[in-house]
Amino acid sequence: MAENRCPMCGKSNPEEAQRCVFCQAQLKPLAGGEEPQQPSFSFSSSDESEWLKSLRHAVGEEPSFSEETGQEEPDWLARIRQRAQTERQSTDGDKNQLSSWLSDTGGESSAAGEEDWLNQLRAVTSVSQETTEEPLLPSQEERRMTTGELRDVRDRLSRIAGEPVDLSAGVSPAPQPSETVPSSAEAEQPPQAPSGETSDLTEWLRSLEYTGVEQSSEEAKFSIPLEESTELPYSGLAEFTGESELGGGPPEGEQPDWLRAFEEAPTAAETPSAPMSGEETPDWLKAFEEAPSVEEAPSTTEPASAPVSDEETPDWLLELAQTFVPETPGDQTSPFVARVSPFAEEIPPQVEQPKEVTASALQPAAQPEPTAEAALARDVDLTDWLAELEGEAIDKEAISKAFILEEEQPPSEELPAASYPFAGIDADLLGAVEAEASKEGGLEGLAPALLPDWLQALRPVEAVLGETPAASEEELQVERAGPLAGLRGVLPADRLVIQYRKPPIYSIKLRVTEKQQRHIEALSDLIKAEGKPADIKRENLQAPRRLLRLTLALILVLVLLIPLLVSSPSLTPTGLVPGEEVRSFYSQMSLMVPDRPLLVAVDYDAGYLGEMRFAATGVIENLMLKRQRLALVSTVPSGPLLANDLLERAQLKLTQVEPAIRQGYALPDRTVTLGYLPGGITSLQEFATFPRRAVFAGLGNVAGEPQNVWGHVVVQDVHRLSDFAGLLLITDRVDTARAWIEQVEPALERRPFLVITSAQVAPMLTPYVDSGQIEAMIWGISGGMAYEQLAGVPPHAAAYWNAYRYGMYVGFAFILSGVLLRSITVAFSRRRKPNEA
Amino acid sequence: MRAPFSTALAIAFGLVVLLGYFIPAPCDPANPGLSCTFLGIRVVFLDWGAILAGVAMLVGIVNLALVHWRKVRMAGKERDLLSAVFLLAFLITLAAGFWFTPADVRFQRAVLSIQTPVEISLMALLVVTLAYASLRLLQRRSGLMAASFVISALVFLLLMSGLLGLFQQVPLLRELVNLINRLPLAGARGILLGIALGSLTAGLRILLGADRPYSG
Amino acid sequence: MSISAVIGLVFLVLGVGLMLIFFFARRTQPARPLRSISAFQRLRRALGLAVEDGKRLHVSLGQASILNSNGASALVGLSTLERVAQLSSLGDRPPVATSGDGTLAILSQDTLRSTYRRLGAFDMYDPDRGRLAGPTPFAYIAGALPVISREQVSANLLIGNFGPEAALLCERAEQQSAFTLAASDALPAQAALYASAQEPLIGEELFAIPAYMQGTPIYQVSLHVQDILRWVVVGALVIGAIFQFIVPLLGGGSP
């Protein structure tokens, strides 16, 4: 099926739909002068009772309302409105809202006619509307209907039922001057409607007031108190309801035949209603006859869609007759019953008494049953368009819930108006009216209106409300005095006064506990910290470091190399004055007995070779010149190698000065390498005690054979350490020196213990010098060069001394520049901080 | 107790050696006495210790060679080709030592020709490192100790360079220079005392069995 | 017995007695709080960061043999290695220990093995993690430098007997942006490390490392004894200095 998209809401509609079933917007644009297509099921206004038309119009003015507001309505409501609109459009409107719908005999009504009476109705309601703040429901006053007015309504209805009503006769204009509610039948004045009747009908309709009895929220929809009414919010219907005498009812004698027929023949609804005898069939009835197919539309919620034939009462009417049987035998004041009364003649006697339709039937059982008249006078359940006329917001949702149609029903399907003669007429309304009538007891003898099955099926009250609790006793109480007299569900003032108390004054100051305050502070700190940019620690770049390191190395190399290249080796070192320690050392060396070998311990590493060579070479040269025999031992693995290297370098140097030194001092004859003491300084204890046990193999011979070094001529007479002339320790370590001092020195038995060490160790060994454990000590290049000066050996360290001095100056400069750089940095940072502050 | 046997053994050997230190060392072979006994025992223990130290050194060297061997055999980024150079040099030196013997002058010169420059180069690198460190010393550290360190370094650099040597001719200045030369000795003595006391307590922990660096 | 031997014996007996007294008295008295040393705080943080970063720690034990008089620093290094192995057992990379002595290398392997066995993580033990870096000081430095630069080391602990050449290790660690804590019993090394290491320990702070890293009472007790003995030495020095000053004034000869 092709979809027809609504331009307003965008929802899909059936292809043949003219109006959107959701928002009632025009689906297909109208040509100039073209009027909206009227539903096919229209009946002539002349044949339709005015009151019936007015009911239809009153209920059927939904499309304009919905069109104006453009609000999305439920499907069921849209369908109802559509149907109502079509019905309305089929009848002629009367500018006078009452007269229009009463006199409307045809089904052809124009939109203008509809709008006229609707406007009239609105005008009436706007005048009659009090400034209340009840958005949903009209005021109680507005809903109130007098008994007399209800009686009038009933009279009207009975007259309509008893006489061939010329529906074409218009209804007299409503007494309210502010009527602006257009009537659907306004455009088509029913010509044959008796003016008197119309005026009466209009009058009673106008006099109807919708006074909702506030029994409960639900019941308020249905109950209409039969009180004195002031103004009618829905003037058109008010007249109708007024004439229907809600709350009261016509005397029993004056009960319309149609209404009486409902009472006598409760089952009459099941039988086809007889056509109106000898009377002109209203157009709308004719429409039912003409369009039987339309009545057979698959409307599960509106089963009363049977076509009305001239010969038989429409099924819907029968059902309606069944439905609107008054509750009580004497209660025949239901206007709805009166409404259907014109067709009572058509209802065969065997028509079953329609079921009682009261508000209680619609409501849960505990609720009171409003009369039909009260139901008529209800505002909310009539239509929301009536509420719109009144200018009051109504609970559309509540209404929509009450009229929820089944989804199977195509909403856009146009059903003949005859199928829904009472379309828009809320059964709840009828029930409320009835209940009200029964409550007030105004309508005597009227059977309570019974809702047809189809209408009952429509009513979702039971489904939605379910087991709505019965209204409390309090709500059921009828107010006896005051302006709200006659209303139900009025809040008892006494209780309110008792219950009323001064509302507690709550301090706006938030009570925060300490724990919460701590949490707040912690959370706020966290949030603030999130916004703060994290201090990114600046990474130290490696490239500048390497560059600086390279620069420093280059400077050092140049400073050390240039003096070596420029200076003469024989240059006397300047600034080098032999100190006391050097002189003492020299004197000790001079006292050395040459016939005894001197034990020389070479305990320095190859890395310190440069410094130790400069420090010890002069001493060795002096010993060689003195022809001193030397026995070398070491506690480091590379010691013997370094010892031999020391001897060879010293001899080589002496050869430059004294070439005969090689022959005079042959190293293999004058020196012996005892080797490496296994275990390092651990073996010093043993060496000190048993030197021949501590070391005996030496480095061996060239053939790799172990050799007893103690058989060498140099040490062949040595059995203890005291047999040596003394001990000369050449070391660059404090631990080694300390070990030799602590382990070996006692075994020397006052033999001189001399130490040649590096500059870094000398301060730690000075106490031993002061204590006498070390006879004398020289250290570093300066000590060696000073000794060379004293001993008169060839000074080969002068050039190196200058390089050494300049290197010291460069080191001094480096440290000083670091200090200056730091001072400048600190000064600038301090300046920057106050500026930033 | 963890490793009770090892602990007992360590305590026993330590006490013997310690007692031998306090017992007078001179031992008359004609009249040995207790001193000779303790001395003999101590000497034996020391011999064993020396042997173990030598063997440990050998084991350590073998372990070092194996570590470098595994590094050479590793795959990917962890492979170190310099370990191959090490192994090559090690094997060559080992072979030469066995062939030429350590008494051979040529072998000695070969070893010294390689070892001496390498270690002296490292020493030279140390000089540059210390120079760079001294340049950034105050940036790295602050406070009285850093300031005194820097000042003392500057003073002794001047003293060691012989710049103040001329002042030593003047008696007063000579005394002053001598005083300055002796200032670091007091601090050094204090540090050495503290280290000695720490070593004492560490040794006592071993003797008491409270500290067991051996698992047993 | 010489006077020096007597004095040594006095200190020995005093040290043993105080250690036993304080050790048993600690059971009833609360432990004395140790003064805060920033080096250990940074060390603790560096240990955690190393585990988190998936890197290892490098413990350098120095070149002193336990047979030597400066072997006490090696014992401190071994106890530190044990603690580091415990703390870094959660990490991916086990620590590596380098030493300059054969006995120290064997003991470092033994310490790692016993620690992992006690932790039940014997599969983490690798004999190569406790190695001899070099027999001589500079060879030891040359063998330890590649460990710092190539084996994902984030923190270096130089605890033991070092020479001033240890500054080369500190410089390499700084180039690798690694943390360095250095402690040596040699004065020249302390001077060099003061200028080059991030966290140097001066003097006898080396022997306080086990007390700060391990909660064993014996270490804290020995630290306490060490403090008492220091005061004894200070007192003896002061008394001796006074005596040396007073005696000449009183007309007595120099002792």
Coordinates of N, CA, C and O in Angstrom, one line a residue, chain C residues 90-169:
Chain C
L90 N 60.3 -9.3 42.4 CA 59.0 -9.1 41.7 C 59.2 -8.6 40.3 O 58.3 -8.6 39.5
G91 N 60.4 -8.1 40.0 CA 60.6 -7.5 38.7 C 60.9 -8.6 37.7 O 61.0 -9.8 37.9
D92 N 61.1 -8.1 36.4 CA 61.3 -9.0 35.3 C 62.8 -9.3 35.2 O 63.2 -10.4 34.8
R93 N 63.6 -8.4 35.6 CA 65.1 -8.6 35.4 C 65.7 -8.7 36.8 O 65.6 -7.8 37.6
P94 N 66.5 -9.8 37.0 CA 67.1 -10.0 38.3 C 68.3 -9.0 38.4 O 68.9 -8.6 37.3
P95 N 68.8 -8.7 39.6 CA 70.0 -7.8 39.7 C 71.2 -8.5 39.2 O 71.3 -9.8 39.2
V96 N 72.2 -7.7 38.9 CA 73.5 -8.2 38.5 C 74.6 -7.7 39.5 O 74.5 -6.5 39.9
A97 N 75.5 -8.5 40.0 CA 76.5 -8.2 40.9 C 77.9 -8.3 40.3 O 78.2 -9.4 39.7
T98 N 78.6 -7.3 40.3 CA 80.0 -7.3 39.8 C 81.0 -7.1 41.0 O 80.7 -6.3 41.9
S99 N 82.1 -7.7 40.9 CA 83.1 -7.6 41.9 C 84.5 -7.7 41.3 O 84.7 -8.1 40.1
G100 N 85.5 -7.2 42.1 CA 86.9 -7.2 41.6 C 87.7 -8.3 42.2 O 88.9 -8.2 42.1
D101 N 87.1 -9.2 42.9 CA 87.8 -10.3 43.6 C 87.1 -11.6 43.4 O 85.9 -11.7 43.3
G102 N 87.9 -12.6 43.3 CA 87.3 -13.9 43.0 C 86.4 -14.4 44.1 O 85.3 -15.0 43.9
T103 N 86.9 -14.3 45.4 CA 86.1 -14.7 46.5 C 84.8 -14.0 46.5 O 83.7 -14.5 46.9
L104 N 84.9 -12.7 46.2 CA 83.6 -11.9 46.3 C 82.7 -12.3 45.2 O 81.5 -12.3 45.4
A105 N 83.2 -12.7 44.0 CA 82.3 -13.1 43.0 C 81.6 -14.4 43.3 O 80.4 -14.6 43.1
I106 N 82.3 -15.3 44.0 CA 81.7 -16.6 44.4 C 80.7 -16.3 45.5 O 79.6 -16.9 45.5
L107 N 81.0 -15.5 46.4 CA 80.0 -15.2 47.4 C 78.8 -14.5 46.9 O 77.7 -14.7 47.4
S108 N 79.0 -13.6 45.9 CA 77.8 -13.0 45.3 C 76.9 -14.0 44.6 O 75.7 -13.9 44.7
Q109 N 77.5 -14.9 44.0 CA 76.6 -16.0 43.4 C 75.9 -16.8 44.4 O 74.8 -17.1 44.3
D110 N 76.6 -17.1 45.5 CA 76.0 -17.8 46.6 C 74.9 -17.1 47.3 O 73.9 -17.6 47.6
T111 N 75.1 -15.8 47.4 CA 74.0 -15.0 48.0 C 72.8 -14.9 47.1 O 71.7 -15.1 47.6
L112 N 73.0 -14.8 45.8 CA 71.8 -14.8 44.9 C 71.1 -16.1 45.0 O 69.9 -16.2 45.0
R113 N 71.9 -17.2 44.9 CA 71.3 -18.5 44.9 C 70.4 -18.8 46.2 O 69.3 -19.2 46.1
S114 N 71.0 -18.4 47.3 CA 70.3 -18.7 48.5 C 69.1 -17.8 48.7 O 68.0 -18.2 49.2
T115 N 69.2 -16.6 48.2 CA 68.0 -15.7 48.3 C 66.9 -16.2 47.4 O 65.7 -16.3 47.9
Y116 N 67.1 -16.6 46.2 CA 66.1 -17.0 45.3 C 65.5 -18.4 45.8 O 64.3 -18.7 45.6
R117 N 66.4 -19.2 46.4 CA 65.9 -20.5 46.9 C 65.0 -20.2 48.1 O 64.0 -20.9 48.2
R118 N 65.3 -19.3 48.9 CA 64.5 -18.9 50.0 C 63.2 -18.3 49.6 O 62.1 -18.5 50.2
L119 N 63.2 -17.6 48.5 CA 61.9 -17.0 48.0 C 61.1 -18.0 47.2 O 60.0 -17.6 46.8
G120 N 61.7 -19.1 46.9 CA 61.0 -20.0 46.1 C 61.0 -19.7 44.6 O 60.1 -20.1 43.9
A121 N 61.9 -18.9 44.2 CA 62.0 -18.5 42.8 C 63.4 -18.9 42.3 O 64.1 -18.0 41.8
F122 N 63.7 -20.1 42.5 CA 65.1 -20.6 42.1 C 65.3 -20.5 40.6 O 66.4 -20.4 40.2
D123 N 64.2 -20.5 39.9 CA 64.4 -20.4 38.4 C 64.9 -19.0 38.0 O 65.3 -18.9 36.9
M124 N 64.8 -18.1 38.9 CA 65.3 -16.7 38.6 C 66.8 -16.7 38.7 O 67.5 -15.7 38.3
Y125 N 67.4 -17.7 39.3 CA 68.9 -17.6 39.6 C 69.7 -17.9 38.3 O 69.4 -18.8 37.5
D126 N 70.6 -17.0 38.1 CA 71.5 -17.2 36.9 C 72.9 -16.9 37.4 O 73.2 -15.9 38.0
P127 N 73.8 -17.9 37.3 CA 75.2 -17.8 37.8 C 75.9 -16.6 37.2 O 76.8 -16.0 37.8
D128 N 75.5 -16.2 36.0 CA 76.2 -15.1 35.3 C 75.8 -13.8 36.0 O 76.5 -12.8 35.7
R129 N 74.8 -13.8 36.8 CA 74.5 -12.5 37.5 C 75.4 -12.1 38.6 O 75.4 -11.0 39.0
G130 N 76.3 -13.0 39.0 CA 77.3 -12.7 40.0 C 78.6 -13.0 39.4 O 79.0 -14.2 39.3
R131 N 79.3 -12.0 38.9 CA 80.5 -12.2 38.0 C 81.7 -11.4 38.5 O 81.5 -10.4 39.2
L132 N 82.9 -11.9 38.1 CA 84.1 -11.2 38.3 C 84.3 -10.2 37.1 O 84.4 -10.7 36.0
A133 N 84.4 -9.0 37.4 CA 84.5 -8.0 36.3 C 85.9 -7.8 35.9 O 86.2 -7.6 34.7
G134 N 86.9 -7.9 36.9 CA 88.3 -7.8 36.5 C 89.1 -8.0 37.8 O 88.7 -7.6 38.9
P135 N 90.3 -8.5 37.6 CA 91.2 -8.8 38.8 C 91.9 -7.6 39.4 O 92.2 -7.5 40.5
T136 N 92.1 -6.6 38.5 CA 92.7 -5.3 39.0 C 91.7 -4.2 39.0 O 90.6 -4.3 38.4
P137 N 92.0 -3.2 39.7 CA 91.0 -2.1 39.9 C 90.5 -1.5 38.6 O 89.3 -1.4 38.3
F138 N 91.4 -1.2 37.7 CA 91.0 -0.6 36.4 C 90.4 -1.7 35.5 O 89.4 -1.3 34.8
A139 N 90.8 -2.9 35.6 CA 90.2 -3.9 34.9 C 88.8 -4.2 35.4 O 87.8 -4.4 34.6
Y140 N 88.6 -4.1 36.7 CA 87.3 -4.2 37.2 C 86.4 -3.1 36.7 O 85.2 -3.3 36.4
I141 N 86.9 -1.9 36.7 CA 86.1 -0.8 36.2 C 85.7 -1.0 34.7 O 84.6 -0.8 34.2
A142 N 86.7 -1.4 34.0 CA 86.5 -1.7 32.5 C 85.5 -2.8 32.3 O 84.7 -2.8 31.4
G143 N 85.5 -3.8 33.2 CA 84.5 -4.8 33.1 C 83.1 -4.4 33.6 O 82.1 -5.0 33.1
A144 N 83.0 -3.5 34.5 CA 81.7 -3.0 35.0 C 81.0 -2.0 34.1 O 79.8 -1.9 34.2
L145 N 81.8 -1.3 33.4 CA 81.2 -0.2 32.5 C 80.2 -0.8 31.5 O 79.1 -0.2 31.4
P146 N 80.5 -1.9 30.8 CA 79.4 -2.4 29.9 C 78.2 -2.9 30.6 O 77.1 -2.9 30.0
V147 N 78.3 -3.3 31.8 CA 77.1 -3.8 32.5 C 76.1 -2.6 32.7 O 74.9 -2.7 32.6
I148 N 76.7 -1.4 33.0 CA 75.8 -0.3 33.2 C 75.1 0.2 31.9 O 74.0 0.6 31.9
S149 N 75.9 0.1 30.8 CA 75.4 0.7 29.6 C 74.6 -0.3 28.7 O 73.8 0.1 27.9
R150 N 74.7 -1.6 29.0 CA 74.1 -2.5 28.0 C 73.1 -3.5 28.6 O 72.5 -4.3 27.9
E151 N 73.0 -3.5 29.9 CA 72.2 -4.5 30.5 C 71.0 -3.9 31.2 O 70.5 -4.5 32.2
Q152 N 70.4 -2.8 30.7 CA 69.2 -2.3 31.2 C 69.2 -2.0 32.7 O 68.3 -2.5 33.4
V153 N 70.2 -1.3 33.1 CA 70.4 -1.0 34.5 C 69.8 0.4 34.7 O 70.0 1.3 34.0
S154 N 68.9 0.4 35.7 CA 68.3 1.7 36.1 C 68.8 2.3 37.4 O 68.6 3.4 37.7
A155 N 69.5 1.4 38.2 CA 70.0 1.9 39.5 C 71.3 1.1 39.8 O 71.4 -0.1 39.5
N156 N 72.3 1.9 40.2 CA 73.6 1.3 40.5 C 73.9 1.5 42.0 O 73.7 2.6 42.5
L157 N 74.3 0.4 42.6 CA 74.7 0.5 44.0 C 76.2 0.1 44.1 O 76.6 -1.0 43.9
L158 N 77.0 1.1 44.4 CA 78.5 0.9 44.5 C 78.8 0.8 45.9 O 79.0 1.9 46.6
I159 N 78.9 -0.4 46.5 CA 79.0 -0.5 47.9 C 80.2 -1.5 48.1 O 80.1 -2.7 47.8
G160 N 81.3 -1.0 48.6 CA 82.5 -1.8 48.8 C 83.7 -1.0 48.8 O 83.7 0.2 49.1
N161 N 84.8 -1.6 48.5 CA 86.1 -1.0 48.5 C 86.4 -0.6 47.1 O 86.6 -1.4 46.2
F162 N 86.4 0.7 46.9 CA 86.7 1.3 45.5 C 87.8 2.2 45.6 O 88.1 2.8 46.7
G163 N 88.4 2.5 44.5 CA 89.3 3.6 44.4 C 88.7 4.7 43.7 O 87.4 4.7 43.4
P164 N 89.4 5.8 43.5 CA 88.8 6.9 42.8 C 88.3 6.6 41.4 O 87.5 7.4 40.8
E165 N 88.7 5.5 40.8 CA 88.3 5.2 39.5 C 86.8 4.8 39.5 O 86.2 4.7 38.4
A166 N 86.2 4.7 40.6 CA 84.7 4.4 40.7 C 84.0 5.6 40.1 O 82.8 5.4 39.7
A167 N 84.6 6.8 40.0 CA 83.9 7.9 39.4 C 83.6 7.6 37.9 O 82.6 8.2 37.4
L168 N 84.3 6.8 37.3 CA 84.0 6.4 35.9 C 82.6 5.7 35.9 O 81.9 5.9 34.9
L169 N 82.4 4.9 36.8 CA 81.1 4.2 36.9 C 80.0 5.2 37.1 O 78.9 5.0 36.5

